[in-house]
CSV table of C-alpha atoms in Angstrom, one decimal:
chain,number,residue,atom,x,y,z
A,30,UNK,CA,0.0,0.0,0.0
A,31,UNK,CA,0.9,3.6,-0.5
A,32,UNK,CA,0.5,6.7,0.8
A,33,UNK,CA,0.8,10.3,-1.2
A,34,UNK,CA,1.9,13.1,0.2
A,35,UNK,CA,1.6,17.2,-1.0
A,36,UNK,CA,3.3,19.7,-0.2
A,37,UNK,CA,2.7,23.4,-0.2
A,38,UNK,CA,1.5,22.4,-4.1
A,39,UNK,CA,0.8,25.5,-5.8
A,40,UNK,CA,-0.9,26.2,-9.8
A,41,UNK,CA,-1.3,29.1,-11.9
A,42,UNK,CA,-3.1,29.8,-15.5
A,43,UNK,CA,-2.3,33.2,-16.1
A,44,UNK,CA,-3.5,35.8,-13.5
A,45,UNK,CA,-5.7,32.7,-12.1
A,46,UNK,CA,-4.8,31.3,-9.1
A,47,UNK,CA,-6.0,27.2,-9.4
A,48,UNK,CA,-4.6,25.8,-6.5
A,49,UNK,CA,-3.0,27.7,-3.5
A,50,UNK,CA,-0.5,26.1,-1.6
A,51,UNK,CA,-2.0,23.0,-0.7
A,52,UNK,CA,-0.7,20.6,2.0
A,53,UNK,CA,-2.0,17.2,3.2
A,54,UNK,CA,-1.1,13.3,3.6
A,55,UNK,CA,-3.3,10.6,2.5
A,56,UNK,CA,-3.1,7.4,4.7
A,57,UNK,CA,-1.7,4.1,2.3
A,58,UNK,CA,-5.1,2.4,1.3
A,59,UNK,CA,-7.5,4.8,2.3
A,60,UNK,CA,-10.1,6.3,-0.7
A,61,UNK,CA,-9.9,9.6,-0.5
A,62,UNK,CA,-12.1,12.3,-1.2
A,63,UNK,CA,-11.2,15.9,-3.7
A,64,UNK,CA,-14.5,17.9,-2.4
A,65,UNK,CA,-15.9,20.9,-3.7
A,66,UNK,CA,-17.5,23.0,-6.1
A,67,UNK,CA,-17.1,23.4,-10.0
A,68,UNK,CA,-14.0,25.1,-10.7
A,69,UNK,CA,-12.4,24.7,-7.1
A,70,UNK,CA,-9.3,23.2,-8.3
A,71,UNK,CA,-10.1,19.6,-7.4
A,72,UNK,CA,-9.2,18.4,-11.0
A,73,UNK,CA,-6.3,20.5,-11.5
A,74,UNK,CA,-4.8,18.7,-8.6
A,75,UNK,CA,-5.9,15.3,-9.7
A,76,UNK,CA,-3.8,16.2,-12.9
A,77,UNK,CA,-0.9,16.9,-10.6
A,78,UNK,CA,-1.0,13.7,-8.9
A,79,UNK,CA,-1.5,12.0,-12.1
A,80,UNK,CA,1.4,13.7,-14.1
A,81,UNK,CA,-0.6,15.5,-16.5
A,82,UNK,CA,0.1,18.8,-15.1
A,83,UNK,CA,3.4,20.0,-13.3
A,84,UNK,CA,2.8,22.6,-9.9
A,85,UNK,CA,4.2,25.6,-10.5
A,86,UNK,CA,5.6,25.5,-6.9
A,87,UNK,CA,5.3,22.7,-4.3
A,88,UNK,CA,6.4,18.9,-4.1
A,89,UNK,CA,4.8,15.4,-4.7
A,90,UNK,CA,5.5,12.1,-3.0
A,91,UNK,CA,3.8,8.3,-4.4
A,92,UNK,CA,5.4,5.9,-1.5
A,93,UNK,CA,7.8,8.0,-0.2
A,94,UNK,CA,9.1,8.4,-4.0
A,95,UNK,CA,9.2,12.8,-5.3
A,96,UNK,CA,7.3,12.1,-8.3
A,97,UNK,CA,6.6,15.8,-8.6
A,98,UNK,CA,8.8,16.1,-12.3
A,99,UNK,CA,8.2,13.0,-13.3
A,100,UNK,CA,5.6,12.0,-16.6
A,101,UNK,CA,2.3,9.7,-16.1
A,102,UNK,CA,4.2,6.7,-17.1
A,103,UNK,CA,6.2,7.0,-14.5
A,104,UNK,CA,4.1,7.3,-11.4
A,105,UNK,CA,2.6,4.0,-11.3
A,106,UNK,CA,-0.7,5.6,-11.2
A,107,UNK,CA,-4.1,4.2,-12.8
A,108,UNK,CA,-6.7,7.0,-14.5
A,109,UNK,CA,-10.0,6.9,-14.7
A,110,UNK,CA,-11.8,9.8,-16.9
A,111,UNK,CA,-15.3,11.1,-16.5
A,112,UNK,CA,-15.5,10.6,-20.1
A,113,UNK,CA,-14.7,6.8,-19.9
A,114,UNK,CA,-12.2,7.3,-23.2
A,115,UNK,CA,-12.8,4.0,-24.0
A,116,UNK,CA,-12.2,2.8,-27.9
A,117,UNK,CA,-15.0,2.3,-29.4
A,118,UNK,CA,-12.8,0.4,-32.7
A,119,UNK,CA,-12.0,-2.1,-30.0
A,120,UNK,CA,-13.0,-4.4,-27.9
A,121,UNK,CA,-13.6,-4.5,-24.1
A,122,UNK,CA,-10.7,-7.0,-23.7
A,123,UNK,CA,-8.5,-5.1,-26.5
A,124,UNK,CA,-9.4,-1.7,-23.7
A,125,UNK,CA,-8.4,-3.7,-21.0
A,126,UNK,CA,-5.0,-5.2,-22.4
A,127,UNK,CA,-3.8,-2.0,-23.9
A,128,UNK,CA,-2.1,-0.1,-21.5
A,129,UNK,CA,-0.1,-3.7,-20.6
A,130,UNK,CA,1.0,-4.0,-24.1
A,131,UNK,CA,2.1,-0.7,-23.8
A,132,UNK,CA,4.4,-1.7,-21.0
A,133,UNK,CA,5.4,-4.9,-23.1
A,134,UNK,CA,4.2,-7.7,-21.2
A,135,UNK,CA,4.4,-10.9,-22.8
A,136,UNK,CA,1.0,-12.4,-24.1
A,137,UNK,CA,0.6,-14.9,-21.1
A,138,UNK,CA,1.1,-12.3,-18.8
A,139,UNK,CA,-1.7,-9.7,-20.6
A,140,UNK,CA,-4.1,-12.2,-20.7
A,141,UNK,CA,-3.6,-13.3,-17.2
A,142,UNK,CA,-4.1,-9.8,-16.0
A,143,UNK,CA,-6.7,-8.6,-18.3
A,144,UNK,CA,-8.8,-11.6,-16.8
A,145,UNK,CA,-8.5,-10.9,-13.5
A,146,UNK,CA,-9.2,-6.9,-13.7
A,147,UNK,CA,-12.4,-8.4,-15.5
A,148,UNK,CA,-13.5,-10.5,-12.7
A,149,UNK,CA,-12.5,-7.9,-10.4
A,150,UNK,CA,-15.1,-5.6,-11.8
A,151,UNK,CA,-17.7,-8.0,-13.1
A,152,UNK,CA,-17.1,-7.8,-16.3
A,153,UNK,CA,-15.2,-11.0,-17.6
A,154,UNK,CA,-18.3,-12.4,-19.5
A,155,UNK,CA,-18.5,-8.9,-21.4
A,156,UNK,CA,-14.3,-9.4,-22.9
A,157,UNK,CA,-15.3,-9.1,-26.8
A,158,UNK,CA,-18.3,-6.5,-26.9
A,159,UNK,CA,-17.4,-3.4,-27.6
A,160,UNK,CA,-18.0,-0.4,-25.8
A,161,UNK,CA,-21.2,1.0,-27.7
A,162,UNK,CA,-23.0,-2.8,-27.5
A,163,UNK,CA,-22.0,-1.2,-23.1
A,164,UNK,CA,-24.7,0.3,-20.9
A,165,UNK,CA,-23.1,3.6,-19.1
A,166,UNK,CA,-22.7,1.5,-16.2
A,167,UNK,CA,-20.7,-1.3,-17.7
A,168,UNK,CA,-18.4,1.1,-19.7
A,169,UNK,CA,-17.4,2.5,-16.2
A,170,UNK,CA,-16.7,-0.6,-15.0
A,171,UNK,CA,-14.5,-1.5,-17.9
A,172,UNK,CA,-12.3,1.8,-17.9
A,173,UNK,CA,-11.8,0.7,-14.3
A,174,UNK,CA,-10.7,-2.5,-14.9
A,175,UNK,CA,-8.5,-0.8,-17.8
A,176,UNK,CA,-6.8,1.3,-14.6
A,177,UNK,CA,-6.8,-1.7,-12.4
A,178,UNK,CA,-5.1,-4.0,-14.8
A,179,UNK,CA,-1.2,-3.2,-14.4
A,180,UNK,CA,-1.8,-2.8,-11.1
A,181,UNK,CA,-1.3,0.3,-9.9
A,182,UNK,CA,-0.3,1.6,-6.4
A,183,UNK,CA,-2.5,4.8,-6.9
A,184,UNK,CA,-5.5,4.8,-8.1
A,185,UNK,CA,-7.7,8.3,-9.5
A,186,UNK,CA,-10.8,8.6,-10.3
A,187,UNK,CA,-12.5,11.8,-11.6
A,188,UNK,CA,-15.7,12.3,-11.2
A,189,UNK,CA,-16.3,8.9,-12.8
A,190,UNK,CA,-20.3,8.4,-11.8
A,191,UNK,CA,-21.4,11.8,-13.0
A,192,UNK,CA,-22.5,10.4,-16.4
A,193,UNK,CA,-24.9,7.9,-14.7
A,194,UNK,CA,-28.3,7.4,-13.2
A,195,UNK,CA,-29.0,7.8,-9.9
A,196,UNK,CA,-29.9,3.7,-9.3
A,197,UNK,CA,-26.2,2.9,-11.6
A,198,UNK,CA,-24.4,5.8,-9.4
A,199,UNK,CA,-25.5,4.0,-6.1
A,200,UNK,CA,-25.0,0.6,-7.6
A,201,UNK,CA,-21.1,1.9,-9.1
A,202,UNK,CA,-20.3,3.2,-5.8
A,203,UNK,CA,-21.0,0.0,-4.0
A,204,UNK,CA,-18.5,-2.0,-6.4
A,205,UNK,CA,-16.1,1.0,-6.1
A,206,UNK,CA,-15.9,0.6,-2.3
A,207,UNK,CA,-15.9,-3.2,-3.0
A,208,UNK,CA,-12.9,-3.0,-5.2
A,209,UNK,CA,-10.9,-0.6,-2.7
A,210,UNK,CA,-11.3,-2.7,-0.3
A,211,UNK,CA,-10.3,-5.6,-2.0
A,212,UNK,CA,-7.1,-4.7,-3.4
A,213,UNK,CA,-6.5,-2.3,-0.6
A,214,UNK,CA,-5.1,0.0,-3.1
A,215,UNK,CA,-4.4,4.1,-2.1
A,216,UNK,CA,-7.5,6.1,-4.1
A,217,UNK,CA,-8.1,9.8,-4.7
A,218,UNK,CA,-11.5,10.5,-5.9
A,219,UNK,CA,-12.9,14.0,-7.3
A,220,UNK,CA,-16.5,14.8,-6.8
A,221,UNK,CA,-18.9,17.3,-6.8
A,222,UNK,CA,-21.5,15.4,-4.9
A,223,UNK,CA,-21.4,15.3,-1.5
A,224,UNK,CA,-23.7,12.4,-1.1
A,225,UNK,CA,-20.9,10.5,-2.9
A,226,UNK,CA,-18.2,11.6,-0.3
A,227,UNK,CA,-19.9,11.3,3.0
A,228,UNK,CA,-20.9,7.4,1.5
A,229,UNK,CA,-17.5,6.2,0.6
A,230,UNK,CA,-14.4,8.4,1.6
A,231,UNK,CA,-12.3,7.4,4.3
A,232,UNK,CA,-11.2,10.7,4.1
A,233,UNK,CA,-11.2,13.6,2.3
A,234,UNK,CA,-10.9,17.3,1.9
A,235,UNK,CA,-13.3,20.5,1.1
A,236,UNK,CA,-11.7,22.9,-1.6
A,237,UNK,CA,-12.8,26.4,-2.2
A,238,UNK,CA,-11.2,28.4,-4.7
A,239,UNK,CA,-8.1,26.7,-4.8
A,240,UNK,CA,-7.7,25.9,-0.9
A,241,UNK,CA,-8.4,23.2,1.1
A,242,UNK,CA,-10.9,24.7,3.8
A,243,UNK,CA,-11.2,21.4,6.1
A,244,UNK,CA,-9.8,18.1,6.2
A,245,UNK,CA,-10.9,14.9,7.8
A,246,UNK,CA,-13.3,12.1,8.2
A,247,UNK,CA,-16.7,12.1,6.4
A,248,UNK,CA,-18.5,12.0,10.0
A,249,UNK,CA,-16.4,14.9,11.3
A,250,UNK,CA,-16.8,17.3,8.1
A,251,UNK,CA,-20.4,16.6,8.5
A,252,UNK,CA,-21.1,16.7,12.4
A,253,UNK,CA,-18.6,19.5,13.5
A,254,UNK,CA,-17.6,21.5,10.4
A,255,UNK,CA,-15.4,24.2,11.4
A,256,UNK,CA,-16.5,26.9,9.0
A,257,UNK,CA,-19.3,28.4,7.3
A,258,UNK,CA,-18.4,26.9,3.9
A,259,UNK,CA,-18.0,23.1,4.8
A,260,UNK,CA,-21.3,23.6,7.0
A,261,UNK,CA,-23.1,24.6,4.2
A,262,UNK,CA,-21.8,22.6,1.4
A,263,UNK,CA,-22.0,19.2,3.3
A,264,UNK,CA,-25.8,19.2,3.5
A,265,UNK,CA,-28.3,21.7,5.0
A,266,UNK,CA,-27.6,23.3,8.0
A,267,UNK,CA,-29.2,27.1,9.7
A,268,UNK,CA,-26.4,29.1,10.3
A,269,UNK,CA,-27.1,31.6,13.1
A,270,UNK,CA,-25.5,34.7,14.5
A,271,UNK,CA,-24.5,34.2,18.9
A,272,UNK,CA,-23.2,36.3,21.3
A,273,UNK,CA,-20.9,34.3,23.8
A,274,UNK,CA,-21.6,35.0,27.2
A,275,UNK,CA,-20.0,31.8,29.5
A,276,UNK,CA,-17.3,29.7,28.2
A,277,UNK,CA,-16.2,26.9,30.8
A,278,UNK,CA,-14.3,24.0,29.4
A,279,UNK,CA,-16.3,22.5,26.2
A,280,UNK,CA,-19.1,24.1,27.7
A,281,UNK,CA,-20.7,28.1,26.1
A,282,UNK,CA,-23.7,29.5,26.6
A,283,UNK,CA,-24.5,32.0,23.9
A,284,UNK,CA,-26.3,34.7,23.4
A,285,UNK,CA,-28.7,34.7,20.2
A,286,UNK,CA,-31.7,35.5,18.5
A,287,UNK,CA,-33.7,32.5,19.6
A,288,UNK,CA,-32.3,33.0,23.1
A,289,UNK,CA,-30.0,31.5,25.3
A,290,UNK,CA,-28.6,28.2,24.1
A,291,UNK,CA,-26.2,25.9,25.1
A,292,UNK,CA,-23.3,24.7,23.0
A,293,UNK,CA,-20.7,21.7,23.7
A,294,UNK,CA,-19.5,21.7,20.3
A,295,UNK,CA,-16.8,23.9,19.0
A,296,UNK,CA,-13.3,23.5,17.0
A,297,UNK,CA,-9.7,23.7,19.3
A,298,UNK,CA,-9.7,27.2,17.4
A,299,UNK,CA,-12.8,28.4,18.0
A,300,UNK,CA,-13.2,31.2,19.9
A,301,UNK,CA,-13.9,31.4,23.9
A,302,UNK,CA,-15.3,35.0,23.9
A,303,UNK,CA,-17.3,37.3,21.6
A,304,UNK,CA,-19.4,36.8,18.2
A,305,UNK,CA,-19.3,33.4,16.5
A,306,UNK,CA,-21.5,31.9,13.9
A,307,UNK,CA,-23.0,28.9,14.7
A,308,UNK,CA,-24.4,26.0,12.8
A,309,UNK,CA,-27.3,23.7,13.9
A,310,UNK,CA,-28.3,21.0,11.2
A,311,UNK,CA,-32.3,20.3,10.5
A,312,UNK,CA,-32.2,17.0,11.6
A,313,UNK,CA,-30.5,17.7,14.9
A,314,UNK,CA,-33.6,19.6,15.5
A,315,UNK,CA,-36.9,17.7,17.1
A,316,UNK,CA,-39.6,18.6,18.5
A,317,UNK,CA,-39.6,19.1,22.0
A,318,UNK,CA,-42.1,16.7,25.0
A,319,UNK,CA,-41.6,15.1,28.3
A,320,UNK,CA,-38.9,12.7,27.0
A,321,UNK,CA,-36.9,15.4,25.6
A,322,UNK,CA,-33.6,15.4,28.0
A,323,UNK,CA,-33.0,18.3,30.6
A,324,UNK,CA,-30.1,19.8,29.2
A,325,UNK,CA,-31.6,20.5,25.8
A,326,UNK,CA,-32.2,23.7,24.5
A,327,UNK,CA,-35.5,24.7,23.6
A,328,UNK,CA,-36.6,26.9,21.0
A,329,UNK,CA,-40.1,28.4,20.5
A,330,UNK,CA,-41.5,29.2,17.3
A,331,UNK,CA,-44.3,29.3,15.0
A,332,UNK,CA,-45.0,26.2,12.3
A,333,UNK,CA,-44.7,28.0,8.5
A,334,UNK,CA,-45.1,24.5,6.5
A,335,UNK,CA,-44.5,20.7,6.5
A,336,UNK,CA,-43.7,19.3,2.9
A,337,UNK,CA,-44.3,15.4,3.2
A,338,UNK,CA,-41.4,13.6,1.3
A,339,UNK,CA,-42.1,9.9,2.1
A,340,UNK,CA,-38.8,9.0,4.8
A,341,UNK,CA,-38.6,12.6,5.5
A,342,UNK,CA,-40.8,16.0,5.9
A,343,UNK,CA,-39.4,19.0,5.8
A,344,UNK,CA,-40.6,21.9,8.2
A,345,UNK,CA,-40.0,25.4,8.2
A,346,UNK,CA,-40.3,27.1,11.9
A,347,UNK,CA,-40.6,30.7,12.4
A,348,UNK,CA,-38.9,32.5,15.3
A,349,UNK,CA,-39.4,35.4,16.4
A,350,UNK,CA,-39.7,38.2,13.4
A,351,UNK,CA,-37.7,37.4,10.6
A,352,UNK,CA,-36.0,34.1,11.6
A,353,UNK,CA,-36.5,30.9,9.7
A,354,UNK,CA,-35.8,27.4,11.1
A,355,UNK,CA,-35.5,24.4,9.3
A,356,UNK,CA,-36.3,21.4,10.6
A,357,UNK,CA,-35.9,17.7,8.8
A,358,UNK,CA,-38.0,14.8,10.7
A,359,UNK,CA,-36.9,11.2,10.3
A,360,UNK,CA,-39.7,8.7,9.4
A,361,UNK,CA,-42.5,11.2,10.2
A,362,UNK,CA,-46.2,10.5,11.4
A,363,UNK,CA,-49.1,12.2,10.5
A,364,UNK,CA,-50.4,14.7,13.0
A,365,UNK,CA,-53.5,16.2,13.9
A,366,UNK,CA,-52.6,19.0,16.8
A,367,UNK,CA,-50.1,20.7,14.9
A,368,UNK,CA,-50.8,22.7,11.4
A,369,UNK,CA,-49.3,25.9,9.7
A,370,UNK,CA,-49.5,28.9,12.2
A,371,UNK,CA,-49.5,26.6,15.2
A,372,UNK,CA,-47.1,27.6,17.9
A,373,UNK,CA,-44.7,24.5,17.9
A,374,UNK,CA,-41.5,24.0,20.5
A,375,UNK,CA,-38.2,22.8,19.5
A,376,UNK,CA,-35.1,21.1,21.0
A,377,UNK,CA,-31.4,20.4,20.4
A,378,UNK,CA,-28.6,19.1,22.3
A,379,UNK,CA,-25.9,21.2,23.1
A,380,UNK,CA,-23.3,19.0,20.6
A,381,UNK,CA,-25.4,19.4,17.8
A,382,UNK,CA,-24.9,23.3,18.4
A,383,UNK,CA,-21.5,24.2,16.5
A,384,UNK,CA,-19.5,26.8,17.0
A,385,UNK,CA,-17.7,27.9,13.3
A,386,UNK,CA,-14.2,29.3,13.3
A,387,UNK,CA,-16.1,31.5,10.8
């Protein structure tokens, strides 16, 4: 296994500034997550790793091994394009088996390995169609087993379920996290979609204009995002404006426009004393009755709307005069005392209130 490491990687088009200094390590076998928005530099930085691209400033290690001036072929690393780029004059076996003859294995040897990246990914009864007799779905699976084939000890992946259907996406992620596992191979995925991220990554990082804004484990960048940006972009969340007023130990009481409420949740760098924003995610929000535990806060507001979507309903909460709550119920029931205009309470733990850096 493998681990790859940036350093202080840096890359410029012009007067644009793609990716700022970026630092991290990524644990040998781990699939990794490349997080953001369009245009944050994710890809640019895939290219990097790969050896399409060169940083204009900054260093890159494959196994302990600079690789930061040396050309794709030389990196040991296996592609995979969100365009497939699969042949379409040859067959899926001929796909597969390319790159190997490329490398000059002997016959024996290519069919051997084409084979088993085949039945790695399914796809051995499929060896001489060609890609248009493919569904989507099967012509990922092939340009995978294409990158799997020589065995690489990094593999990249960009944004290679964006062409699919939702049902194939969740389906091709499944096999993805299959095959990971399986070969315990080191892989850096780019995505857009968070869904994707928070299901599969070991770990990964949020991007933003070129920087990495937080690193860590899917759970963490979810339940204690340490910005504004992360907390908006993983999900739905109600950021809110606080005043703090007590901070002893993990524990701060602040001050904000829904009152008082009590926080156990904040970053090593967040700060002990005056305005923070705060982030409190709709499903950390329920309503409030006798089982609701002492130490919750409780807010008091006005029911706007319920929007019934099967597993879930959506509510929006008023509070006070221009505040807007929302609320996300798990598996709701139907319910006669409460309708829009209703006063409704509401309660959340104090770790479910996050404090932002900002």
């Amino acid at each position: 296994m493998t681990q790859v490491r940036l350093n202080s990687i840096r890359k410029t088009f012009g007067d644009t500034v793609a990716v700022k200094d970026v630092t991290f390590e990524i644990d040998s076998g781990d699939l990794f997550f490349l997080l953001g928005p369009s245009g944050c530099g994710k890809t640019t930085l895939l290219r990097m790793i790969a050896g399409f691209s060169t940083p204009d400033a900054g260093s890159i290690h494959i196994g302990g091994r600079d690789v930061t001036k040396l050309g794709a072929e030389k990196r040991d690393t296996g592609m995979v394009f969100q365009s497939y780029a699969l042949w379409p004059h040859m067959s899926v076996h001929q796909n597969v088996a390319f790159g190997l003859k490329v490398r000059k294995l002997s016959k024996p040897d290519i069919e051997r390995e084409v084979a088993r990246a085949l039945e790695l990914v399914r796809m051995d009864s499929y060896a001489h169609r060609r890609p248009n007799e493919l569904s989507g779905g099967q012509q990922q699976r092939v340009a995978l087993a294409r990158a799997l084939a020589f065995k690489p000890t990094v593999l990249l992946l960009d944004e290679p379920l964006s062409n699919l259907d939702a049902k194939l996406r969740i389906e091709m992620r499944n096999e993805i996290r299959r095959i990971v596992d399986e070969l315990g191979i080191t892989t850096i995925y780019v995505t857009h979609d968070q869904k994707e991220a928070l299901s599969l990554a070991d770990g990964m990082v949020v991007m933003s204009e070129g920087e990495v804004i937080h690193k860590g484990a899917p759970r963490e960048l979810y339940h204690r995002p340490r910005n504004r940006f992360t907390a908006e972009f993983l999900g739905e969340t109600n950021l809110l404006a606080g005043d703090i007023e007590r901070h002893e130990g993990e524990l701060r009481s602040l001050r904000t426009m829904f009152g008082i409420l009590s926080s156990t949740t904040a970053d090593a760098d967040a700060p002990s004393s005056g305005k923070v924003s705060l982030s409190i995610r709709p499903e950390s929000l329920t309503r409030s009755d006798p089982t609701t535990p002492e130490g919750h806060n409780r807010i008091t507001g006005r029911l706007l709307e319920t929007v019934f979507l099967g597993e879930v309903a959506q509510h929006r909460v008023a509070v006070g005069d221009d505040a807007v709550l929302k609320v996300l119920e798990i598996n709701p029931r139907e319910r006669t005392d409460t309708k829009p205009g209703d006063a409704i309470e509401l309660a959340v733990a104090p770790e479910d209130v996050v404090v932002l850096i900002d």
